Coordinates of C-alpha atoms and ligand atoms in Angstrom, one line a residue:
Chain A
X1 CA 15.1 6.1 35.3
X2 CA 17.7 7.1 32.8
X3 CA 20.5 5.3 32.2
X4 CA 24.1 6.9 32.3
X5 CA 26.0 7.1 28.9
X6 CA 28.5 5.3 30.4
X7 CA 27.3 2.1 31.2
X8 CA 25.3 2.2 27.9
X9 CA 28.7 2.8 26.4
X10 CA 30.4 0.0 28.6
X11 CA 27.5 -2.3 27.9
X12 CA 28.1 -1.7 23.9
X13 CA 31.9 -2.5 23.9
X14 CA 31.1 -5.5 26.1
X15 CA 28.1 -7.0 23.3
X16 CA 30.0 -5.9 20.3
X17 CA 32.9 -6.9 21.9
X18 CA 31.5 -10.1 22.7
X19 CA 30.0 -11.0 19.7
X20 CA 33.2 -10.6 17.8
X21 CA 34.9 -12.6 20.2
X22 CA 31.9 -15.8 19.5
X23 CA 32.4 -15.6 15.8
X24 CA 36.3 -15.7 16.0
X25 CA 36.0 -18.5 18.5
X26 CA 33.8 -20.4 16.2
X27 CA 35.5 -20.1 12.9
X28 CA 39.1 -20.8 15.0
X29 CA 36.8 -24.4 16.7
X30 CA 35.9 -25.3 12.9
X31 CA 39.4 -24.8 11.6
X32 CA 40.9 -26.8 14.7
X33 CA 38.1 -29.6 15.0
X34 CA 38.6 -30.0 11.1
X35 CA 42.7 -30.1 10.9
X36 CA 43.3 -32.3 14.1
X37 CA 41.0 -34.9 12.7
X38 CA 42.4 -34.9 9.2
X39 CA 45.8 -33.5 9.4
X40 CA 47.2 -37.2 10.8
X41 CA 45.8 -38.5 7.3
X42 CA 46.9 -35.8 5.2
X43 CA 50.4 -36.2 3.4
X44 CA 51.6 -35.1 0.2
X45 CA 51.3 -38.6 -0.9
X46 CA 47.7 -38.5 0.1
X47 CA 47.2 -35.7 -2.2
X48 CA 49.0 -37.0 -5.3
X49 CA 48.3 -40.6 -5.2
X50 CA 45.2 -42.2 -6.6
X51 CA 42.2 -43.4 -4.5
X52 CA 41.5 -47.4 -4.3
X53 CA 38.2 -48.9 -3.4
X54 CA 36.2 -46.0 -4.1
X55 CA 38.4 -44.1 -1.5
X56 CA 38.9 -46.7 1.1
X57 CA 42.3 -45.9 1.0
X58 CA 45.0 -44.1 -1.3
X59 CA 45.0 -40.6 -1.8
X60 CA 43.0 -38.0 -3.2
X61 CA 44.7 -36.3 -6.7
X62 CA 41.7 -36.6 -9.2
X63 CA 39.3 -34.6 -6.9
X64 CA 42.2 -31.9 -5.9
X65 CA 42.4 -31.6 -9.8
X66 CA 38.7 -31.4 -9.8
X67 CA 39.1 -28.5 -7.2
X68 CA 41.5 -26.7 -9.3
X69 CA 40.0 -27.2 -12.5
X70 CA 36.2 -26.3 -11.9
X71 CA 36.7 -22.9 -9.8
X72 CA 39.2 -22.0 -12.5
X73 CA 36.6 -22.3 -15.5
X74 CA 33.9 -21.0 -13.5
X75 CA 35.7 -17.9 -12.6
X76 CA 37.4 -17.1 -15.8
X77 CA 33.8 -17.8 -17.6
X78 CA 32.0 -15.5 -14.5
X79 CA 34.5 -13.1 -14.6
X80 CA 34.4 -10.8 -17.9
X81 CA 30.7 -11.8 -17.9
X82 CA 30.5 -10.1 -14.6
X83 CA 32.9 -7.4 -14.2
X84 CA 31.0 -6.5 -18.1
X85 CA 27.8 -6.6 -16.9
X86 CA 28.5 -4.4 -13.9
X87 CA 30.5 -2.2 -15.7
X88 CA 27.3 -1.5 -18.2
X89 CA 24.9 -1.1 -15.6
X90 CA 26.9 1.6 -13.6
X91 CA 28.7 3.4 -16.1
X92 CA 26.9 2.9 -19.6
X93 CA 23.4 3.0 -18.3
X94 CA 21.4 6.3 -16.8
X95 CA 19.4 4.7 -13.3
X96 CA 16.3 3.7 -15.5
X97 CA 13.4 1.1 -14.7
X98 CA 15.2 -1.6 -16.5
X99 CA 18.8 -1.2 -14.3
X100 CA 16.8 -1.8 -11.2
X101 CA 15.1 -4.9 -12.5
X102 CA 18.3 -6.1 -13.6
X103 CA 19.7 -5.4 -10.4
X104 CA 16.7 -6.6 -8.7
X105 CA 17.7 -10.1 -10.5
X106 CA 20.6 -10.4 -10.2
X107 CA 20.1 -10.1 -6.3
X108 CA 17.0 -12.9 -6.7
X109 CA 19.8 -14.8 -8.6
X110 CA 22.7 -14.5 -5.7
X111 CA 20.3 -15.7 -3.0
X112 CA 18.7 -19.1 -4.9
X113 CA 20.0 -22.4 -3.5
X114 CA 22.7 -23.9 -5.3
X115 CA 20.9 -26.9 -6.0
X116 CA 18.5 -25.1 -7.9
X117 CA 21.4 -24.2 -10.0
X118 CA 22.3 -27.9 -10.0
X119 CA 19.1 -28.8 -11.7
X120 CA 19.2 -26.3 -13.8
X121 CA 22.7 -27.2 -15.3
X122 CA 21.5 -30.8 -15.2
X123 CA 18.5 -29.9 -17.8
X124 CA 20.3 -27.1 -19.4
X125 CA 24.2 -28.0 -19.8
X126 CA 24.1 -31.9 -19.2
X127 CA 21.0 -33.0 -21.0
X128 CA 19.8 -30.4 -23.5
X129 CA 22.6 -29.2 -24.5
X130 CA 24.3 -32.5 -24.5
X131 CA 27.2 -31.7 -22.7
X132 CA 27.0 -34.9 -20.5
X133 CA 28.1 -34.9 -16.4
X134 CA 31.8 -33.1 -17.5
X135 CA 33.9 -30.1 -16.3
X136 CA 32.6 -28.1 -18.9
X137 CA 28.8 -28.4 -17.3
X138 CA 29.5 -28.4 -14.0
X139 CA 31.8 -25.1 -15.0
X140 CA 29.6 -23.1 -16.5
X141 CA 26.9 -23.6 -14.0
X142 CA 29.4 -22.7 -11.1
X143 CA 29.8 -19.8 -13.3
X144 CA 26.1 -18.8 -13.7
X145 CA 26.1 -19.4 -9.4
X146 CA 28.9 -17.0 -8.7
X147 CA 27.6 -14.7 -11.7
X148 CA 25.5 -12.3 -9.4
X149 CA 27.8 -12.0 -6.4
X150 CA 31.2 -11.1 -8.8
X151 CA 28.8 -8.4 -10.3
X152 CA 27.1 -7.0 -7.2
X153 CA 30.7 -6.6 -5.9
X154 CA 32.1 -5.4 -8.8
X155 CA 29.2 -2.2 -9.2
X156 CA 30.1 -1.3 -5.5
X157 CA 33.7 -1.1 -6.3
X158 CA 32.6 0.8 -9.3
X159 CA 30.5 3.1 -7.8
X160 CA 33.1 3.9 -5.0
X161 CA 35.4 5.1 -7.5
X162 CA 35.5 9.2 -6.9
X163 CA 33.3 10.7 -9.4
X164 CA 36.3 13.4 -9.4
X165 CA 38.5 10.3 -11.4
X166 CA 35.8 10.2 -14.1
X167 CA 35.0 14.2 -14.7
X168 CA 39.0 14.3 -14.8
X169 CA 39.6 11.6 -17.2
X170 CA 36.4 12.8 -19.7
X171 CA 38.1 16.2 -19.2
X172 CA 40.9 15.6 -20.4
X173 CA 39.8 14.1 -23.9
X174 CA 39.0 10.3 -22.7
X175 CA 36.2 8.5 -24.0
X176 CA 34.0 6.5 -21.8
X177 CA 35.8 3.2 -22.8
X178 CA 39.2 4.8 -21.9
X179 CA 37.8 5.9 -18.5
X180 CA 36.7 2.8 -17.5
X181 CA 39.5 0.9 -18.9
X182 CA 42.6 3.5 -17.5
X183 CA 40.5 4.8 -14.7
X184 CA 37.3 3.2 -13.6
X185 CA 38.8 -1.0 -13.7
X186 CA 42.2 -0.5 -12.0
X187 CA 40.5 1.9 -8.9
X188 CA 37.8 -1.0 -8.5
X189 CA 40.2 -3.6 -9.4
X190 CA 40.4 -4.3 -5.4
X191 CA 36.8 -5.2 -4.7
X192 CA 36.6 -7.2 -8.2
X193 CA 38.8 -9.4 -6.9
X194 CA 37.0 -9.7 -3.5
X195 CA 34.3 -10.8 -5.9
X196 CA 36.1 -13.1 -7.8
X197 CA 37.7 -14.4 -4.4
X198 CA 34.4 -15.0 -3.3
X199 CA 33.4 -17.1 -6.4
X200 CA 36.3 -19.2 -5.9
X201 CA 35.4 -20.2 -2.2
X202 CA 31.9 -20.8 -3.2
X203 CA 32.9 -22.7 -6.3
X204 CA 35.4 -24.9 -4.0
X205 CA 32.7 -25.6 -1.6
X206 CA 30.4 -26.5 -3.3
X207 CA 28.7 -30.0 -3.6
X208 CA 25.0 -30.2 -5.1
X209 CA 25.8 -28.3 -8.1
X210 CA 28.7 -30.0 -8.5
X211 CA 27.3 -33.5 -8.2
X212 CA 24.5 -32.8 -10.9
X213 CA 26.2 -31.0 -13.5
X214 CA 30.0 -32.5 -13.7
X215 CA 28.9 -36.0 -12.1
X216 CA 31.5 -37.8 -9.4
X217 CA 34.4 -39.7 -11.9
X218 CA 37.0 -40.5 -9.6
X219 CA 39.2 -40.9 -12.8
X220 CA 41.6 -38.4 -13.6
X221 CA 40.0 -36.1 -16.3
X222 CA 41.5 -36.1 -19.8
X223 CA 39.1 -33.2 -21.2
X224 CA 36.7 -30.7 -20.4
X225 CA 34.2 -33.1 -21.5
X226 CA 35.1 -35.8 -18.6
X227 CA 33.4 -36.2 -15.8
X228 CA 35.0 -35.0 -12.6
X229 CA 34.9 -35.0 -8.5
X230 CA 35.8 -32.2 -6.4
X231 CA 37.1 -32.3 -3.0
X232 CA 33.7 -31.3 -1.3
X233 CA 31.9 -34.0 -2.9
X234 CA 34.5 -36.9 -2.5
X235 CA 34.1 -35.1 1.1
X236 CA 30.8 -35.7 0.8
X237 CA 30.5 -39.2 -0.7
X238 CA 32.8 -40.4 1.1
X239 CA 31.2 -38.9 4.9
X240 CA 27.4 -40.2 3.7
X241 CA 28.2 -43.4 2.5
X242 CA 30.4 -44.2 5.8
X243 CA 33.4 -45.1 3.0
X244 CA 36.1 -44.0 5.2
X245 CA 35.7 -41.4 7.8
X246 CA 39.3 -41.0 7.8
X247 CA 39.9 -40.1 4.3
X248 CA 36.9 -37.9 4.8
X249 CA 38.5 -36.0 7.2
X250 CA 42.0 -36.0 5.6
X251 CA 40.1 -34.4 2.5
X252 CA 37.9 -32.0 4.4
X253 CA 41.7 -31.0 5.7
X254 CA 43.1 -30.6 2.5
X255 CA 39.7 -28.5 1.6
X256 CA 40.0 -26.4 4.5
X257 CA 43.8 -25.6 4.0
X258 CA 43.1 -24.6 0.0
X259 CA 40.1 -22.6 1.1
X260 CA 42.7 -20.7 3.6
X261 CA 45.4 -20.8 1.1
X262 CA 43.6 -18.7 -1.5
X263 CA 42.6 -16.2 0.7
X264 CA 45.8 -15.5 1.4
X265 CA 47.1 -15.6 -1.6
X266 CA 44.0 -13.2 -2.4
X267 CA 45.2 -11.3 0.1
X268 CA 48.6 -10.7 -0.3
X269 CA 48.1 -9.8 -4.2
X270 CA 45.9 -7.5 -3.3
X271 CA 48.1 -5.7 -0.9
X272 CA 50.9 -5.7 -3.7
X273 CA 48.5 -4.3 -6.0
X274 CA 47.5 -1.4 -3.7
X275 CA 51.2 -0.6 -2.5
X276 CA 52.1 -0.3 -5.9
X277 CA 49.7 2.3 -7.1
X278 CA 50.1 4.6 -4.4
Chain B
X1 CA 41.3 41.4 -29.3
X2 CA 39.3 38.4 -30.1
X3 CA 36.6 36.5 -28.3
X4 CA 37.8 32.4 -28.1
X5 CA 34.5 32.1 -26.7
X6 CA 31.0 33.6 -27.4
X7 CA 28.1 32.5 -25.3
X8 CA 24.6 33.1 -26.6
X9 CA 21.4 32.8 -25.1
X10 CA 22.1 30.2 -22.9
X11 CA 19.5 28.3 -20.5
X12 CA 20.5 25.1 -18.9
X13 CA 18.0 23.2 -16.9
X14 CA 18.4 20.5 -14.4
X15 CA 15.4 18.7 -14.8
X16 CA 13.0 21.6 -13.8
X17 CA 15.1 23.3 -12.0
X18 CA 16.5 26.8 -14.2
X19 CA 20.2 27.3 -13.5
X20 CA 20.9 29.1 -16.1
X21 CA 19.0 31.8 -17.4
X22 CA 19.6 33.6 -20.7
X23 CA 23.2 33.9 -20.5
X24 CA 25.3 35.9 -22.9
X25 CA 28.9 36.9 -22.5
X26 CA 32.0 35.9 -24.2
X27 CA 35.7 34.7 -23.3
X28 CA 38.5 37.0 -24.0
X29 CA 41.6 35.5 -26.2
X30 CA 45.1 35.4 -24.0
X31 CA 42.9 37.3 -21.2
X32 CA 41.7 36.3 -17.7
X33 CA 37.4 36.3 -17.7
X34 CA 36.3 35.5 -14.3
X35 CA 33.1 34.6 -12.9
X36 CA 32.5 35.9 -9.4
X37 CA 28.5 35.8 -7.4
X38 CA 27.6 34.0 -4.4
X39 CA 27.6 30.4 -4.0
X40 CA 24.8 28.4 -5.7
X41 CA 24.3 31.2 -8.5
X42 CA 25.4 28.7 -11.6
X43 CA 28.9 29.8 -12.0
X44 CA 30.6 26.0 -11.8
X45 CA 27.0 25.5 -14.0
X46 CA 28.1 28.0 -16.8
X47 CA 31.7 26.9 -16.7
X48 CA 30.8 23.6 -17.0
X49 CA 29.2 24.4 -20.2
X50 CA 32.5 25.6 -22.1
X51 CA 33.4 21.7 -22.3
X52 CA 30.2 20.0 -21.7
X53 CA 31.2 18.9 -18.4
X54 CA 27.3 19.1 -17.9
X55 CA 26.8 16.4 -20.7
X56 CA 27.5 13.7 -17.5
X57 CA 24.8 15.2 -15.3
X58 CA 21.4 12.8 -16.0
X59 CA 18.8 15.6 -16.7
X60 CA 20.6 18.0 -17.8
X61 CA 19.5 20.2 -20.5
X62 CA 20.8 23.1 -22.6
X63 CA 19.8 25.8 -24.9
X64 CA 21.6 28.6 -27.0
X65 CA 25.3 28.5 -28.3
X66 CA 28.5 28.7 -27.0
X67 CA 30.6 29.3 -30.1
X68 CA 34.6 28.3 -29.6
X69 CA 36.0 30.3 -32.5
X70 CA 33.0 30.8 -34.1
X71 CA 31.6 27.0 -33.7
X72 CA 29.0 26.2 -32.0
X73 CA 30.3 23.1 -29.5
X74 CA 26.6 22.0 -28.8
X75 CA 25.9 21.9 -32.4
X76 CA 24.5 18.2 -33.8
X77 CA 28.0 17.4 -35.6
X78 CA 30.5 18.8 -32.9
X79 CA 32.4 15.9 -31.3
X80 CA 33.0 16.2 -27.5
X81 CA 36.4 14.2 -26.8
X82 CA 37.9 16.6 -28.9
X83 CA 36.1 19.8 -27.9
X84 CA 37.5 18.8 -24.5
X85 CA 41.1 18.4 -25.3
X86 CA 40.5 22.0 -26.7
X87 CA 38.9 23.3 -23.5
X88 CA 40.4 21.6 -20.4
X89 CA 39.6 21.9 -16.5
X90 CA 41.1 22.4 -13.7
X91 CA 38.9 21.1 -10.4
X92 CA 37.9 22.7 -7.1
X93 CA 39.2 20.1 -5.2
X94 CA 43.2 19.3 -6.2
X95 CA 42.7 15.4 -8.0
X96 CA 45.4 14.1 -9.3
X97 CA 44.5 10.1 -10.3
X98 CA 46.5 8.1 -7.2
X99 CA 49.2 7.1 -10.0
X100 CA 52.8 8.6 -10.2
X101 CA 53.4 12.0 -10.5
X102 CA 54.6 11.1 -14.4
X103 CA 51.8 8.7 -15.2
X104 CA 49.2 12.2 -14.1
X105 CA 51.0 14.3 -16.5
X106 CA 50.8 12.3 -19.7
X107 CA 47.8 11.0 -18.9
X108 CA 46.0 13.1 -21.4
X109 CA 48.8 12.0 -24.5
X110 CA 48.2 8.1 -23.8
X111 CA 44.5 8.1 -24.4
X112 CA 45.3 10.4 -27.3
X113 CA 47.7 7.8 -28.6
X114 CA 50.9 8.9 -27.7
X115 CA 52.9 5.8 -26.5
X116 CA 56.3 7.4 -27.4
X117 CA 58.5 7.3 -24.6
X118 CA 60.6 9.8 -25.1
X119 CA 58.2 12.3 -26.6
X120 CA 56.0 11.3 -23.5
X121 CA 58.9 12.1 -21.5
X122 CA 59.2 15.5 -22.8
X123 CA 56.1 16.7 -22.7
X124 CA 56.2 15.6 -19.3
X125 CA 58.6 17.9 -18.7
X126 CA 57.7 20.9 -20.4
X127 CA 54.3 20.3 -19.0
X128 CA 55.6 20.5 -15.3
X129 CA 57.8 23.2 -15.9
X130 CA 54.9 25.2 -17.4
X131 CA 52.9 24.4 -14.0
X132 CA 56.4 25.6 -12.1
X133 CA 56.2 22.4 -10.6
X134 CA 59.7 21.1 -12.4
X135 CA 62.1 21.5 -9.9
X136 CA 60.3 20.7 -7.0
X137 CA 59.3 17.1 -8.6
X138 CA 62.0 16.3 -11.5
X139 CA 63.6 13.7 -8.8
X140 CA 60.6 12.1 -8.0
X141 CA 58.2 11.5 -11.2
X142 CA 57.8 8.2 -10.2
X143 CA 56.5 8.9 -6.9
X144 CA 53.2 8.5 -5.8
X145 CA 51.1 12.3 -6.5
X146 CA 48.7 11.8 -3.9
X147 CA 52.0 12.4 -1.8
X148 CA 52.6 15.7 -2.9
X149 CA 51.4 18.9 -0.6
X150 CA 48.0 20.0 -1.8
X151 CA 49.5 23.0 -4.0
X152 CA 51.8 20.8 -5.6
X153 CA 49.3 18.5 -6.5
X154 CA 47.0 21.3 -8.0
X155 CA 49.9 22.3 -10.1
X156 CA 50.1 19.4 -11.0
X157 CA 46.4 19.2 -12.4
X158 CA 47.2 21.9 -14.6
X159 CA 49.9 20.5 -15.6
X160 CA 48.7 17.2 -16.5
X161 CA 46.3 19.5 -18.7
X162 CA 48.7 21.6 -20.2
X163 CA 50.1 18.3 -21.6
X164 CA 47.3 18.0 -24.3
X165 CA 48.2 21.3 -24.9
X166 CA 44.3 22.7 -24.6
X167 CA 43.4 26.3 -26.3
X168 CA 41.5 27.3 -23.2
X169 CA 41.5 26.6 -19.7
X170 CA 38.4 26.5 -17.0
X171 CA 39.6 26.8 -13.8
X172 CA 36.8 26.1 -10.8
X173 CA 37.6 28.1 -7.7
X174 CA 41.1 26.6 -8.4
X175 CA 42.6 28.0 -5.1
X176 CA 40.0 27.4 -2.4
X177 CA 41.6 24.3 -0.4
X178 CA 44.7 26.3 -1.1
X179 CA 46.5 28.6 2.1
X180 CA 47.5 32.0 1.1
X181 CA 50.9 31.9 0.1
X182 CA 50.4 28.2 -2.6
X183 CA 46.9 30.5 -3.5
X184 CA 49.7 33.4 -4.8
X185 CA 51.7 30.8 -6.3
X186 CA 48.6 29.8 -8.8
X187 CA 47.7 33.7 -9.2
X188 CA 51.0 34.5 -10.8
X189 CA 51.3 30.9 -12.6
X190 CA 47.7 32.2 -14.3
X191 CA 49.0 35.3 -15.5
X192 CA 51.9 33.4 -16.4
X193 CA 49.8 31.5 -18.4
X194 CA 47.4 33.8 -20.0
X195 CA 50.2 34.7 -22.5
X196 CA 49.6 30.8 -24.2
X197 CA 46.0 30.4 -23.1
X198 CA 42.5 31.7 -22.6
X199 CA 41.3 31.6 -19.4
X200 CA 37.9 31.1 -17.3
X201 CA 37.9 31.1 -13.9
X202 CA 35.3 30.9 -10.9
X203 CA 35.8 32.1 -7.9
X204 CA 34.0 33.0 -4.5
X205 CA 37.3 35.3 -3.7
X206 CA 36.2 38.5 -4.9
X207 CA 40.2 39.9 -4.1
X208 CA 41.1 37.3 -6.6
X209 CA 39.4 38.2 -9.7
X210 CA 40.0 42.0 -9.3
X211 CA 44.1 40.7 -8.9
X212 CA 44.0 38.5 -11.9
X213 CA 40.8 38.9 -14.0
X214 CA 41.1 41.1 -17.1
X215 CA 36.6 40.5 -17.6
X216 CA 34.6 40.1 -15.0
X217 CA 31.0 38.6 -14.9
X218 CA 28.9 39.0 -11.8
X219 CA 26.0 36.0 -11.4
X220 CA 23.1 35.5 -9.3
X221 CA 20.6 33.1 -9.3
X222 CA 21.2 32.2 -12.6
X223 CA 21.4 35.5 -14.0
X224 CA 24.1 37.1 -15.8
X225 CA 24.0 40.6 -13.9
X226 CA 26.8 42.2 -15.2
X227 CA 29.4 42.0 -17.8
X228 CA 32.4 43.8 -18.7
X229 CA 36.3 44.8 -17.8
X230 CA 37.7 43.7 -14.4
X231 CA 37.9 47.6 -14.0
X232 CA 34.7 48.6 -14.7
X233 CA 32.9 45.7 -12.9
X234 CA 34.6 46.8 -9.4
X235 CA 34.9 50.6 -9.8
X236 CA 31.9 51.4 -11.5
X237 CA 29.5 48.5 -11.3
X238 CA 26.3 49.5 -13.5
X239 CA 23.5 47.6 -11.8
X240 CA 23.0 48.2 -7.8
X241 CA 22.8 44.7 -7.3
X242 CA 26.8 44.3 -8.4
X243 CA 27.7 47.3 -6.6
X244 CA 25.9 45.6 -3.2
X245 CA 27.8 42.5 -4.1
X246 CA 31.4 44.5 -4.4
X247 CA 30.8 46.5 -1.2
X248 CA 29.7 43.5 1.1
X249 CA 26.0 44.6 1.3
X250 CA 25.5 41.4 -0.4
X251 CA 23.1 39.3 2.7
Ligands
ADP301 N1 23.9 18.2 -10.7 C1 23.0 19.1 -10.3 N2 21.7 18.7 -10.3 C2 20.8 19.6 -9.9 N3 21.0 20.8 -9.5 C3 22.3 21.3 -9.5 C4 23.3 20.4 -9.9 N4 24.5 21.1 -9.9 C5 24.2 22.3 -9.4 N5 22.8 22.4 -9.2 C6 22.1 23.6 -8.7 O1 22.4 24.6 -9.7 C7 22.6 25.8 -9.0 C8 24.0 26.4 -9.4 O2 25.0 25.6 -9.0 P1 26.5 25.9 -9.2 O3 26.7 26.1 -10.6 O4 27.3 24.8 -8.6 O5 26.7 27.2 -8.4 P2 28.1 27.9 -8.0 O6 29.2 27.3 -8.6 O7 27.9 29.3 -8.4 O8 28.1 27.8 -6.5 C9 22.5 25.6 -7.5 O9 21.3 26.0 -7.1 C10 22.7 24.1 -7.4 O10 21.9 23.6 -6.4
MG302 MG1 30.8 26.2 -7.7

């Protein structure tokens, strides 16, 4: 028996359909579970005040520094790194051998758990190299995590840039660097930022990487050489060693909210970017 | 008369594939040469060539000359950015960058160097009213071009290329997403144009290159078939094949 078109068509809308409507659901039950418990705690005093007794009680402002500063050095160290890599691959390179077992690595690379990376920048950054548990580790291996995902997204937005722009802009006298610079970066500027937006989250969320390479100081950080705690892993400490499940929830608030926050912010840039080029 | 351009002996290969086969024929100065054949015979291929378009295409090979006033542009020492501010292209397919209808035009200065506003501002100018595309666009140069209708827009190619003020212009079925009337417009802007520049131009509409074309080449497969004045080509074609081509018995 053969079914009709139209009830495969009505079955379709209703499991797509449906399935949109879980994930939505979920992500909204996350966000509301998470703010209801911690949004009673959270206060602008509980963000710029000091914690006591290992987070017992006052406020959070070293780790929200720790939040700002880590994401911030991993992405302006992942970002020319990235966007120069991907711009070598796809437009300095022919499609050889070697391009695909770069790419091939670089998608090995993206999909390694980030503790991995934690050990790594334990050996590497913190003991070989000396650096100790500080920003400047736990940076640079937040970095070398976000590394593959800021390029992968960065040679798709390359590559969807019309091959028309580039035969245009070599026509007309450009060199290659000029294309990419005038041409080729500002039409894929959109998806390097997704990219970069991306590293951020991950960089903000993360704990094991974070825990192994730039330690978990609750003092304010003087230098790139002190060591720091994020938000996640105070969130994290402070949840698995029963601290303060309050606190714990006012952070995982505050984390929640910043997470939110710069994807708006992402969002809204972008949409001024693209309104005023065309 | 002199020939701007003299192909010799030209093969071009992609990979194995032979697109181009023993091509000679040259490119009148201040005339109209225009390339007519079915589609897939290599014209876009051979016009390509004239600026070395093909140099982006991975496996792409060529051999013979194409002398541009008596120099060989494939030669060891010949430099390509500025062979192609010498040569410039107009596209099938109007493609203005999505920037501003001024930032198009002196596109072609600023990676030249130019950052002078005002002389950036003239050519601008003189560039669109050379395309006839002044008036309809002098109030809104800061507007986006991906705005303008489709004719405008491929006016506005060729003016964003006469702005680097080329020697020669290729022009790749220029009018084919055009209607009738905006394909007139760019007919009489060519002849227009033909008084500063030399011209080569493809084109499937064989109407069009009796109209404009002062040479006419006739391709297929590759071939060069026939060669010679616009008159000649369509009145008394030499080889049977061009004269089955002219009469529609081409199939
Ligand atoms: N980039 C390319 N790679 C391989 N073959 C190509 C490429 N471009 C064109 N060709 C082939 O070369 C031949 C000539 O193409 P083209 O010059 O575009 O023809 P026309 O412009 O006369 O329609 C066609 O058979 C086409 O399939
Ligand atoms: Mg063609």
């Amino acid at each position: 028996m053969r079914i009709l078109p139209k009830h495969t068509q009505r079955a379709a809308i209703a499991a797509l359909g449906g399935a949109t409507l879980l994930t939505l659901s979920l992500l909204v039950f996350i966000i509301v579970f998470v703010l209801e418990k911690g949004l009673p705690v959270l206060s602008l005093r509980f963000l710029f005040t000091n914690p006591q007794d290992m987070g017992r009680a006052g406020g959070i402002f070293p780790t929200l520094v720790g939040s700002v500063v880590l994401p911030l050095l991993a992405v302006a160290i992942a970002t020319p790194l990235g966007v120069g890599t991907a711009v070598y691959l796809t437009e300095y390179t022919r499609e050889s051998r070697l391009t695909r077992v770069i790419r091939f690595g670089t998608d090995c690379l993206a999909g390694i758990p980030s503790i991995i990376f934690g050990l790594f920048g334990f050996i590497f950054f913190v003991t070989t190299l000396r650096m100790g548990w500080s920003i400047i580790s736990g940076g640079l291996t937040l970095a070398f995590m976000i590394l593959p995902t800021i390029i992968r997204t960065t040679e798709e937005a390359v590559r969807a840039v019309p091959r028309a722009y580039r035969e245009v802009s070599y026509s007309l006298g450009a060199t290659r660097w000029q294309t990419v610079r005038r041409v080729i970066l500002p039409n894929a500027l959109p998806g390097i930022v997704t990219g970069v937006m991306l590293g951020v989250g991950r960089s903000i969320g993360e704990t094991a990487a974070v825990i192994f390479t730039a330690g978990s100081s609750l003092r304010l950080p003087s230098s790139v050489f002190d060591s720091t705690r994020t938000m996640a892993v105070h969130f994290y400490i402070l949840a698995r060693e029963g601290i303060s499940t309050e606190n714990a929830y006012g952070t995982a608030a505050a984390l929640v909210i910043a997470v939110l926050s710069v994807n708006l912010i992402a969002y809204w840039l972008m949409n001024r970017v693209m309104a005023r080029r065309s | 008369m002199t020939n701007k351009i003299d192909i010799r002996d030209l093969d071009l290969f992609y990979g194995k594939f032979h697109a181009l086969k023993d091509v000679s024929m040259a490119v009148r100065q201040n005339g109209i040469t225009a390339l007519i054949g079915p589609s897939g015979c290599g014209k876009s291929t051979l016009l390509r060539c004239l600026n070395r378009m093909n140099d982006l295409i991975p496996g792409c090979r060529v051999s013979g000359s194409v002398a541009l006033d008596g120099r060989n542009i494939y030669a060891p020492d010949a430099e390509v950015a500025s062979l192609r501010k010498r040569v410039g292209m107009v596209f099938q397919r109007p493609n203005p960058f999505p920037l501003s209808v001024r930032d198009n035009v002196v596109y072609g200065l600023k990676v030249a160097g130019s950052h002078d506003r005002r002389q950036l501002a003239e050519t601008a100018e003189r560039s669109l009213r050379g395309a006839w595309l002044w008036d309809q666009v002098k109030d809104k140069l800061d507007a986006p071009a991906l705005g303008l209708p489709l004719d405008q827009q491929q006016r506005l190619c060729v003016a964003r290329l006469l702005a680097v003020q080329p020697e020669v212009i290729l022009m790749d079925e220029p009018c084919s997403a055009l209607d009738p009337i905006a394909t007139m417009k760019i007919e009489e802007l060519m002849l227009e144009l033909k008084r500063d520049y030399t011209i080569a131009i493809v084109t499937h509409n064989m109407q069009q290159a009796a109209r404009v074309s002062d040479f006419s080449g006739y391709m297929l497969l590759g071939e060069m078939v026939e060669f010679g004045e616009t008159n000649q080509v369509f009145t008394r074609p030499a080889d049977k094949r061009t004269e089955d081509y002219i009469t529609g018995r081409y199939g």
